[in-house]
Amino acid sequence: MRIGELSRRTGVPTRLLRYYEEQDLLHPERADNGYRSYPESAVADVQQIRGLLDSGLTTEMIRVILPYLSGPGELHPPAECVTPQTAALLQGHIDRIQTRIDCLARNRDRLTAYLAAVRPDASGSDRR
C-alpha cells in the first residue's frame, strides 16, 4: 500500500510516517517510480509505534525494542538480546512513568478531598 493509504488506515499523518521512516522505525520498499510501498503489517507496526510514543518512549528507545515486539501489548525479547544499556534505558522510563502516576494520584486525591469539602452533600447525584 502507498503512504496515503497507510495514513488513512492508521490516522497518522503522512508527514509523521515519513518521520518514522527517517527514525528507522518503518522500512517501506520503494517502487521504480520512487513511491513508498508498505506491507499490510505496517498498519500494526504504526499502531505499535503510536502506542509506545503515547506511553512516553522516545523514538530512540522504540528503535531499540521494536525488533522484539510481536504485537500490541506483547514484548518477547530473548534475555540475551537485552543489553545492560537497554535494560537501564527501560528502567529509567519505568521510573519516570511511576513518578507521573504518583503525581497524578496525589492530585486526584487532593481534588477529591477539595470537592468533598466544598460539596459535602454531593454523593454522585444532584437532588432537587
Short mmCIF file of C-alpha atoms in Angstrom, two decimals:
data_model
loop_
_atom_site.label_atom_id
_atom_site.label_comp_id
_atom_site.label_asym_id
_atom_site.label_seq_id
_atom_site.Cartn_x
_atom_site.Cartn_y
_atom_site.Cartn_z
CA MET A 1 0.00 0.00 0.00
CA ARG A 2 1.12 3.56 -0.55
CA ILE A 3 1.75 6.09 2.20
CA GLY A 4 -1.62 7.82 1.78
CA GLU A 5 -3.47 4.55 2.34
CA LEU A 6 -1.35 3.77 5.41
CA SER A 7 -2.14 7.23 6.73
CA ARG A 8 -5.87 6.74 6.20
CA ARG A 9 -5.88 3.32 7.84
CA THR A 10 -3.87 4.38 10.90
CA GLY A 11 -4.95 8.00 11.31
CA VAL A 12 -1.29 9.04 11.32
CA PRO A 13 -0.39 11.94 9.00
CA THR A 14 1.93 11.12 6.11
CA ARG A 15 4.45 13.60 7.48
CA LEU A 16 4.74 11.52 10.68
CA LEU A 17 5.03 8.31 8.68
CA ARG A 18 7.97 9.82 6.81
CA TYR A 19 9.47 10.86 10.14
CA TYR A 20 9.13 7.28 11.44
CA GLU A 21 10.99 6.13 8.36
CA GLU A 22 13.74 8.73 8.98
CA GLN A 23 13.99 7.44 12.56
CA ASP A 24 14.43 3.88 11.25
CA LEU A 25 11.10 2.72 12.71
CA LEU A 26 9.39 1.94 9.40
CA HIS A 27 11.02 0.32 6.40
CA PRO A 28 8.94 0.70 3.25
CA GLU A 29 10.14 -0.60 -0.06
CA ARG A 30 10.47 1.79 -2.98
CA ALA A 31 8.74 1.28 -6.28
CA ASP A 32 10.55 2.09 -9.55
CA ASN A 33 8.84 5.49 -9.52
CA GLY A 34 10.19 6.23 -6.01
CA TYR A 35 6.86 5.81 -4.21
CA ARG A 36 6.90 4.11 -0.84
CA SER A 37 5.26 0.71 -0.70
CA TYR A 38 4.20 -0.63 2.70
CA PRO A 39 3.22 -4.21 3.52
CA GLU A 40 -0.08 -4.94 5.25
CA SER A 41 1.85 -5.46 8.50
CA ALA A 42 2.77 -1.76 8.50
CA VAL A 43 -0.69 -0.93 9.88
CA ALA A 44 0.03 -2.90 13.07
CA ASP A 45 3.59 -1.54 13.16
CA VAL A 46 2.37 2.06 13.07
CA GLN A 47 -0.22 1.33 15.76
CA GLN A 48 2.54 -0.23 17.87
CA ILE A 49 4.79 2.79 17.37
CA ARG A 50 1.97 5.19 18.27
CA GLY A 51 1.20 3.25 21.44
CA LEU A 52 4.83 3.30 22.51
CA LEU A 53 5.14 7.01 21.76
CA ASP A 54 1.92 7.70 23.66
CA SER A 55 3.37 5.88 26.66
CA GLY A 56 6.28 8.30 26.60
CA LEU A 57 9.01 6.25 24.97
CA THR A 58 11.34 8.14 22.68
CA THR A 59 11.95 7.10 19.10
CA GLU A 60 15.45 6.05 20.19
CA MET A 61 14.01 3.69 22.79
CA ILE A 62 11.43 2.37 20.34
CA ARG A 63 14.12 1.70 17.73
CA VAL A 64 15.93 -0.48 20.29
CA ILE A 65 12.94 -2.58 21.36
CA LEU A 66 10.80 -2.60 18.20
CA PRO A 67 12.52 -5.64 16.68
CA TYR A 68 11.37 -7.70 19.67
CA LEU A 69 7.71 -6.74 19.66
CA SER A 70 5.32 -9.38 18.42
CA GLY A 71 2.18 -7.28 18.57
CA PRO A 72 0.49 -4.51 20.50
CA GLY A 73 0.98 -5.10 24.19
CA GLU A 74 3.31 -8.05 23.72
CA LEU A 75 7.05 -7.88 24.25
CA HIS A 76 9.13 -11.01 23.85
CA PRO A 77 12.82 -10.16 23.67
CA PRO A 78 15.12 -13.08 24.28
CA ALA A 79 17.01 -12.36 27.51
CA GLU A 80 20.36 -12.39 25.72
CA CYS A 81 19.18 -9.56 23.46
CA VAL A 82 18.51 -7.14 26.31
CA THR A 83 21.79 -5.37 26.90
CA PRO A 84 22.52 -3.65 30.22
CA GLN A 85 22.17 -0.32 28.40
CA THR A 86 18.73 -1.25 27.07
CA ALA A 87 17.63 -2.51 30.46
CA ALA A 88 18.80 0.73 32.10
CA LEU A 89 17.01 2.77 29.44
CA LEU A 90 13.77 0.89 30.03
CA GLN A 91 14.12 1.01 33.82
CA GLY A 92 14.61 4.76 33.64
CA HIS A 93 11.43 5.05 31.63
CA ILE A 94 9.54 2.85 34.09
CA ASP A 95 10.75 5.07 36.93
CA ARG A 96 9.54 8.21 35.10
CA ILE A 97 6.14 6.61 34.47
CA GLN A 98 5.85 5.71 38.15
CA THR A 99 6.73 9.28 39.15
CA ARG A 100 3.97 10.57 36.87
CA ILE A 101 1.48 8.03 38.27
CA ASP A 102 2.35 9.06 41.84
CA CYS A 103 1.90 12.74 40.98
CA LEU A 104 -1.43 12.10 39.26
CA ALA A 105 -2.66 10.04 42.23
CA ARG A 106 -1.71 12.83 44.68
CA ASN A 107 -3.50 15.41 42.53
CA ARG A 108 -6.57 13.18 42.20
CA ASP A 109 -6.70 12.69 45.97
CA ARG A 110 -6.33 16.42 46.62
CA LEU A 111 -9.06 17.31 44.14
CA THR A 112 -11.35 14.63 45.57
CA ALA A 113 -10.79 15.97 49.09
CA TYR A 114 -11.40 19.53 47.93
CA LEU A 115 -14.61 18.57 46.17
CA ALA A 116 -15.79 16.65 49.24
CA ALA A 117 -15.09 19.73 51.40
CA VAL A 118 -16.94 22.20 49.19
CA ARG A 119 -19.80 19.86 48.31
CA PRO A 120 -20.26 17.61 51.34
CA ASP A 121 -23.74 16.59 50.24
CA ALA A 122 -22.57 15.51 46.79
CA SER A 123 -22.97 11.77 46.57
CA GLY A 124 -22.73 11.46 42.84
CA SER A 125 -26.19 12.77 42.04
CA ASP A 126 -27.96 16.11 42.14
CA ARG A 127 -31.07 16.10 44.31
CA ARG A 128 -33.73 18.73 43.80
#
